[in-house]
Amino acid sequence: TLRWIRLTQAASPSFFHKDAVAVTTRPYIYRCRSPNMEDFTCWWHPLDNLTGGEEITYLLTYSKEYECPDYTTGGPNSCHFDRSHTSVWTSYCMNVTAITPQWNYTSKGLCLDVADIVETEAPINLTFVLTDAGKDETGHNVRLSWVYPKPEDLQYGWITLEYEMQYRQVTEPDRWKVKHPLREPLVELLGLRVGDYVVRVRSRSHNNGLWSKWSSPLLMNIPDRLSSGKVLVLILVMGVGVVALLVFTFGIMPHSKRIKEYFLPAIPKPRIMGIDPLLLKKGHLEEINRHFSNFHGYRPPSYSEEVLPVWNTRGKGYSVQFSYTVNGFYEY
């Protein structure tokens, strides 16, 4: 049994103007939306070719035999389907009939699947944090984040969100830069130059093409100098560096020779125990032989003097030269 609901709507004042023309001669379902694939709402345009004080009743039917379960939750000229009347695997074919005392006006039929009308909510609480204040040549880094207003719509896993973020400089109204797709409700912008920016973000289901409305725009200012907190950190870092340099200069440098000797000790020269190195340099062979005679099997070298003729290189014949033989080897 169909349930009737009676709505009274006055005719538009412009209808009585001599140039007025009826815009809608029958109802028209212009929008259906599901925020979470668990319920949905449809809206229609009412008739506007009515005379003053004329009563009109709207009736929405679907699947040829069922009437709209809720005419009030979605506002005027709407029908809301709650969870008990919504199924993802059901195709809904519906139309709206306007019933007047003179005639009934029925809209064109509309068929839909709930998965095709998913339209998510606009993100809220869009904020930014300046993460790195670099030089003007490199720009600044900014981390932006936002919140989805109805997390309970996501708890059953029907919807996987993705986001699109747009930003531009205030002085360039038509030059939006886009970051998409974003899987998480945050993004970091790198190398932003000093100035004022406008940022906005929207969301949609990963499996559907209907975007939500844009979030409230965020005015973001990139300063041209470091904040007081950054300046304090910079001063502390420089102070620690100066103290470390002073400690190195006055504490370590005076002891550098001792430290070098500790880590790089001198390599001892080769020597023979019991023999003065000066004897080797001065060539005192008798003293050296006396020391070596203590070793078993050591025999002092023998010396002999011979006279050898040597050819004079200047062409004057032979000359006489004395040589000494040490253990069979000649020494001149």
Short mmCIF file of C-alpha atoms in Angstrom, two decimals:
data_model
loop_
_atom_site.label_atom_id
_atom_site.label_comp_id
_atom_site.label_asym_id
_atom_site.label_seq_id
_atom_site.Cartn_x
_atom_site.Cartn_y
_atom_site.Cartn_z
CA THR A 1 0.00 0.00 0.00
CA LEU A 2 1.41 3.36 -0.98
CA ARG A 3 1.71 5.99 1.72
CA TRP A 4 0.74 9.50 0.63
CA ILE A 5 2.27 12.70 1.93
CA ARG A 6 0.72 16.10 1.26
CA LEU A 7 2.89 19.18 0.75
CA THR A 8 1.51 22.66 0.14
CA GLN A 9 3.52 24.96 -2.10
CA ALA A 10 2.58 28.45 -3.20
CA ALA A 11 3.13 29.54 -6.75
CA SER A 12 6.24 31.55 -7.49
CA PRO A 13 5.50 35.32 -7.56
CA SER A 14 7.41 35.65 -10.81
CA PHE A 15 4.87 33.36 -12.46
CA PHE A 16 2.36 36.20 -12.54
CA HIS A 17 4.77 38.51 -14.38
CA LYS A 18 3.71 39.03 -17.98
CA ASP A 19 7.05 37.69 -19.26
CA ALA A 20 7.23 34.74 -16.86
CA VAL A 21 7.60 31.29 -18.41
CA ALA A 22 7.16 27.97 -16.63
CA VAL A 23 10.63 26.49 -16.00
CA THR A 24 9.53 23.04 -14.81
CA THR A 25 6.40 21.41 -16.17
CA ARG A 26 6.97 18.15 -14.28
CA PRO A 27 9.22 17.02 -11.40
CA TYR A 28 12.84 16.21 -12.15
CA ILE A 29 15.21 14.07 -10.02
CA TYR A 30 18.46 16.01 -10.32
CA ARG A 31 20.70 14.46 -7.68
CA CYS A 32 21.24 11.28 -5.64
CA ARG A 33 24.03 10.86 -3.13
CA SER A 34 25.37 8.17 -0.81
CA PRO A 35 28.04 9.24 1.71
CA ASN A 36 29.06 5.72 2.71
CA MET A 37 27.33 3.09 0.50
CA GLU A 38 25.05 2.27 3.44
CA ASP A 39 22.29 4.82 2.87
CA PHE A 40 21.46 7.43 0.24
CA THR A 41 19.21 10.39 -0.54
CA CYS A 42 17.66 11.70 -3.76
CA TRP A 43 16.39 15.24 -4.46
CA TRP A 44 14.05 16.55 -7.14
CA HIS A 45 13.00 19.89 -8.57
CA PRO A 46 9.32 20.61 -7.86
CA LEU A 47 6.79 22.07 -10.25
CA ASP A 48 6.84 25.83 -10.62
CA ASN A 49 3.89 26.31 -13.04
CA LEU A 50 1.35 26.54 -10.25
CA THR A 51 -1.37 29.06 -9.49
CA GLY A 52 -1.47 30.78 -6.13
CA GLY A 53 -2.58 28.64 -3.19
CA GLU A 54 -2.73 25.43 -5.21
CA GLU A 55 -1.99 22.32 -3.19
CA ILE A 56 0.42 19.71 -4.53
CA THR A 57 1.50 16.29 -3.31
CA TYR A 58 4.74 14.53 -4.31
CA LEU A 59 5.06 10.79 -4.40
CA LEU A 60 8.34 8.95 -5.08
CA THR A 61 8.11 5.30 -6.02
CA TYR A 62 10.87 2.80 -6.82
CA SER A 63 10.94 -0.73 -8.17
CA LYS A 64 7.36 -0.06 -9.43
CA GLU A 65 5.70 -0.89 -6.11
CA TYR A 66 7.60 0.67 -3.19
CA GLU A 67 7.22 4.20 -1.90
CA CYS A 68 9.91 6.44 -0.47
CA PRO A 69 10.54 5.41 3.17
CA ASP A 70 11.51 8.90 4.48
CA TYR A 71 10.50 12.29 3.06
CA THR A 72 11.90 14.44 5.89
CA THR A 73 15.52 13.48 6.72
CA GLY A 74 16.96 14.86 3.47
CA GLY A 75 14.98 18.12 3.62
CA PRO A 76 12.27 19.46 1.27
CA ASN A 77 11.66 17.63 -2.00
CA SER A 78 13.80 14.65 -1.07
CA CYS A 79 13.66 10.97 -0.27
CA HIS A 80 16.03 9.25 2.15
CA PHE A 81 16.82 5.52 2.10
CA ASP A 82 18.23 4.28 5.39
CA ARG A 83 20.33 1.14 5.90
CA SER A 84 17.34 -1.16 6.02
CA HIS A 85 16.25 0.08 2.57
CA THR A 86 19.71 0.21 0.96
CA SER A 87 21.54 -2.62 -0.77
CA VAL A 88 24.75 -2.31 -2.75
CA TRP A 89 23.75 -5.10 -5.12
CA THR A 90 20.30 -3.65 -5.94
CA SER A 91 19.45 -1.40 -8.87
CA TYR A 92 16.99 1.33 -7.92
CA CYS A 93 14.66 2.63 -10.64
CA MET A 94 12.48 5.49 -9.42
CA ASN A 95 10.33 8.43 -10.45
CA VAL A 96 8.44 11.26 -8.76
CA THR A 97 4.79 12.12 -9.37
CA ALA A 98 3.35 15.55 -8.60
CA ILE A 99 -0.38 15.21 -7.80
CA THR A 100 -2.49 18.35 -8.20
CA PRO A 101 -6.28 18.85 -8.20
CA GLN A 102 -6.21 19.26 -11.98
CA TRP A 103 -3.58 16.75 -13.12
CA ASN A 104 -0.72 14.41 -12.18
CA TYR A 105 2.81 15.11 -13.45
CA THR A 106 5.37 12.27 -13.41
CA SER A 107 9.12 12.69 -13.84
CA LYS A 108 11.31 10.66 -16.12
CA GLY A 109 12.50 7.39 -14.63
CA LEU A 110 15.96 7.25 -13.05
CA CYS A 111 17.89 4.01 -12.43
CA LEU A 112 20.98 3.93 -10.25
CA ASP A 113 23.39 1.74 -8.31
CA VAL A 114 24.41 2.90 -4.85
CA ALA A 115 28.10 2.37 -5.67
CA ASP A 116 27.80 4.91 -8.51
CA ILE A 117 26.46 7.77 -6.39
CA VAL A 118 29.00 7.73 -3.56
CA GLU A 119 29.97 11.31 -2.76
CA THR A 120 32.17 11.80 0.28
CA GLU A 121 32.31 14.72 2.70
CA ALA A 122 34.57 17.73 2.27
CA PRO A 123 37.70 17.55 4.48
CA ILE A 124 37.96 19.89 7.47
CA ASN A 125 40.66 21.31 9.78
CA LEU A 126 43.13 22.03 7.01
CA THR A 127 46.36 23.22 8.69
CA PHE A 128 50.03 23.68 7.80
CA VAL A 129 53.40 23.58 9.57
CA LEU A 130 56.61 25.14 8.28
CA THR A 131 59.07 22.23 8.51
CA ASP A 132 62.20 23.76 7.00
CA ALA A 133 63.06 27.43 6.61
CA GLY A 134 65.68 27.39 3.89
CA LYS A 135 67.28 30.17 1.93
CA ASP A 136 65.29 32.22 -0.53
CA GLU A 137 67.00 30.41 -3.42
CA THR A 138 65.77 26.99 -2.32
CA GLY A 139 62.43 27.95 -0.76
CA HIS A 140 60.69 26.54 2.30
CA ASN A 141 59.12 23.15 3.05
CA VAL A 142 55.55 22.94 4.36
CA ARG A 143 53.58 19.97 5.73
CA LEU A 144 49.79 20.18 5.26
CA SER A 145 47.25 17.96 7.01
CA TRP A 146 43.48 17.69 7.27
CA VAL A 147 40.73 15.53 8.81
CA TYR A 148 37.84 13.60 7.30
CA PRO A 149 34.73 14.85 9.15
CA LYS A 150 32.89 11.51 9.43
CA PRO A 151 35.33 8.68 10.15
CA GLU A 152 32.41 6.44 11.10
CA ASP A 153 31.49 6.28 7.39
CA LEU A 154 34.77 4.46 6.76
CA GLN A 155 34.67 1.89 9.55
CA TYR A 156 33.03 -0.89 7.52
CA GLY A 157 35.58 -0.69 4.71
CA TRP A 158 33.14 0.04 1.88
CA ILE A 159 35.04 3.21 0.99
CA THR A 160 38.75 3.84 0.46
CA LEU A 161 39.41 7.56 0.32
CA GLU A 162 41.74 9.46 -1.94
CA TYR A 163 42.36 13.21 -1.90
CA GLU A 164 43.22 16.00 -4.28
CA MET A 165 44.96 19.13 -3.04
CA GLN A 166 45.30 22.38 -4.97
CA TYR A 167 47.36 25.41 -4.08
CA ARG A 168 48.34 28.69 -5.71
CA GLN A 169 49.83 32.03 -4.87
CA VAL A 170 47.34 34.75 -3.98
CA THR A 171 48.66 36.90 -6.81
CA GLU A 172 47.98 34.14 -9.39
CA PRO A 173 44.23 33.38 -9.14
CA ASP A 174 44.04 31.03 -12.15
CA ARG A 175 47.28 29.06 -11.73
CA TRP A 176 46.37 26.19 -9.43
CA LYS A 177 48.96 23.50 -8.83
CA VAL A 178 47.58 20.02 -8.15
CA LYS A 179 48.69 17.14 -5.92
CA HIS A 180 46.73 13.97 -6.79
CA PRO A 181 46.10 11.22 -5.91
CA LEU A 182 46.88 11.35 -2.20
CA ARG A 183 46.17 8.24 -0.10
CA GLU A 184 46.83 9.86 3.28
CA PRO A 185 45.36 13.07 4.78
CA LEU A 186 48.70 14.87 4.63
CA VAL A 187 51.23 16.06 2.08
CA GLU A 188 54.53 17.94 2.13
CA LEU A 189 55.25 20.75 -0.31
CA LEU A 190 58.91 21.41 -1.06
CA GLY A 191 60.64 24.57 -2.16
CA LEU A 192 57.82 27.09 -1.70
CA ARG A 193 59.00 30.63 -2.22
CA VAL A 194 58.18 33.48 0.11
CA GLY A 195 54.62 34.76 -0.25
CA ASP A 196 50.94 34.10 0.47
CA TYR A 197 49.24 30.94 -0.79
CA VAL A 198 45.66 29.63 -0.96
CA VAL A 199 45.20 25.90 -0.33
CA ARG A 200 42.12 23.69 -0.67
CA VAL A 201 41.47 19.95 -0.64
CA ARG A 202 38.66 17.55 -1.56
CA SER A 203 38.02 13.82 -1.31
CA ARG A 204 36.33 10.97 -3.12
CA SER A 205 35.97 7.21 -3.04
CA HIS A 206 38.80 5.41 -4.81
CA ASN A 207 36.24 3.42 -6.84
CA ASN A 208 34.06 6.35 -7.82
CA GLY A 209 34.53 9.57 -9.76
CA LEU A 210 32.29 11.92 -7.73
CA TRP A 211 34.39 14.45 -5.84
CA SER A 212 33.25 16.03 -2.61
CA LYS A 213 32.91 19.77 -2.22
CA TRP A 214 36.10 21.72 -1.62
CA SER A 215 37.24 22.32 1.92
CA SER A 216 37.29 25.82 3.32
CA PRO A 217 40.28 27.59 1.73
CA LEU A 218 43.38 27.97 3.87
CA LEU A 219 45.49 31.13 3.62
CA MET A 220 49.12 30.12 4.10
CA ASN A 221 51.95 32.60 4.60
CA ILE A 222 55.58 31.66 3.89
CA PRO A 223 57.78 34.13 5.84
CA ASP A 224 60.94 35.68 4.46
CA ARG A 225 62.95 35.17 7.65
CA LEU A 226 63.45 32.58 10.33
CA SER A 227 61.08 32.41 13.26
CA SER A 228 62.31 33.15 16.78
CA GLY A 229 62.47 29.42 17.56
CA LYS A 230 64.64 28.76 14.52
CA VAL A 231 66.91 31.67 15.42
CA LEU A 232 67.36 30.29 18.95
CA VAL A 233 68.30 26.86 17.60
CA LEU A 234 70.77 28.44 15.18
CA ILE A 235 72.38 30.46 18.00
CA LEU A 236 72.72 27.34 20.17
CA VAL A 237 74.34 25.37 17.34
CA MET A 238 76.80 28.17 16.62
CA GLY A 239 77.62 28.51 20.33
CA VAL A 240 78.39 24.81 20.68
CA GLY A 241 80.60 25.00 17.59
CA VAL A 242 82.60 27.94 18.99
CA VAL A 243 83.11 26.19 22.35
CA ALA A 244 84.31 23.03 20.60
CA LEU A 245 86.78 25.08 18.54
CA LEU A 246 88.18 26.80 21.66
CA VAL A 247 88.59 23.48 23.47
CA PHE A 248 90.46 22.07 20.49
CA THR A 249 92.70 25.13 20.15
CA PHE A 250 93.71 25.59 23.80
CA GLY A 251 93.29 22.08 25.14
CA ILE A 252 94.53 19.74 22.43
CA MET A 253 97.00 21.72 20.30
CA PRO A 254 99.61 22.25 23.13
CA HIS A 255 99.78 18.48 23.62
CA SER A 256 99.79 17.58 19.95
CA LYS A 257 103.44 16.36 20.02
CA ARG A 258 102.77 14.07 22.97
CA ILE A 259 99.61 12.75 21.34
CA LYS A 260 101.51 12.12 18.11
CA GLU A 261 104.25 10.20 19.97
CA TYR A 262 101.57 8.13 21.72
CA PHE A 263 99.77 7.09 18.55
CA LEU A 264 102.86 7.12 16.26
CA PRO A 265 105.89 6.02 18.34
CA ALA A 266 109.39 6.46 16.85
CA ILE A 267 110.87 3.40 15.11
CA PRO A 268 114.23 2.42 16.75
CA LYS A 269 117.35 2.31 14.52
CA PRO A 270 119.07 -1.06 13.95
CA ARG A 271 122.10 -1.58 16.17
CA ILE A 272 124.49 -4.32 17.39
CA MET A 273 124.48 -4.84 21.12
CA GLY A 274 127.84 -3.88 22.72
CA ILE A 275 129.22 -1.90 19.76
CA ASP A 276 129.29 1.85 19.68
CA PRO A 277 127.79 3.10 16.37
CA LEU A 278 130.51 5.76 16.24
CA LEU A 279 133.13 3.02 15.74
CA LEU A 280 131.38 1.96 12.54
CA LYS A 281 131.21 5.54 11.30
CA LYS A 282 134.90 6.30 12.10
CA GLY A 283 136.18 3.02 10.63
CA HIS A 284 138.16 1.74 13.68
CA LEU A 285 138.50 -1.81 12.38
CA GLU A 286 140.81 -3.01 15.16
CA GLU A 287 138.28 -2.08 17.83
CA ILE A 288 135.47 -3.69 15.86
CA ASN A 289 137.47 -6.91 15.35
CA ARG A 290 138.18 -7.03 19.06
CA HIS A 291 134.45 -6.93 19.82
CA PHE A 292 133.55 -9.51 17.17
CA SER A 293 136.29 -11.90 18.35
CA ASN A 294 133.98 -12.87 21.22
CA PHE A 295 131.64 -14.59 18.72
CA HIS A 296 132.36 -18.25 18.02
CA GLY A 297 133.84 -18.89 14.57
CA TYR A 298 134.61 -15.27 13.81
CA ARG A 299 137.91 -14.77 11.97
CA PRO A 300 139.37 -11.28 11.54
CA PRO A 301 140.01 -10.25 7.92
CA SER A 302 143.64 -10.44 6.64
CA TYR A 303 145.35 -7.47 5.04
CA SER A 304 148.14 -7.51 2.42
CA GLU A 305 149.76 -4.81 0.37
CA GLU A 306 150.45 -5.29 -3.34
CA VAL A 307 151.90 -3.13 -6.07
CA LEU A 308 149.86 -3.19 -9.28
CA PRO A 309 150.66 -1.50 -12.58
CA VAL A 310 147.85 0.75 -13.76
CA TRP A 311 147.53 2.22 -17.28
CA ASN A 312 147.61 5.96 -17.28
CA THR A 313 144.48 7.25 -19.04
CA ARG A 314 146.32 10.36 -20.18
CA GLY A 315 148.44 8.29 -22.54
CA LYS A 316 151.69 8.49 -20.60
CA GLY A 317 152.16 4.76 -20.05
CA TYR A 318 151.91 2.69 -16.92
CA SER A 319 151.96 4.00 -13.35
CA VAL A 320 152.37 2.24 -10.02
CA GLN A 321 149.50 2.12 -7.47
CA PHE A 322 149.36 0.45 -4.09
CA SER A 323 146.31 -1.61 -3.07
CA TYR A 324 145.23 -3.56 -0.04
CA THR A 325 143.66 -6.96 -0.14
CA VAL A 326 141.02 -7.77 2.49
CA ASN A 327 140.13 -11.48 2.45
CA GLY A 328 141.00 -11.76 -1.24
CA PHE A 329 139.26 -8.55 -2.43
CA TYR A 330 141.20 -5.55 -3.70
CA GLU A 331 140.67 -2.17 -2.14
CA TYR A 332 142.42 0.90 -3.60
#
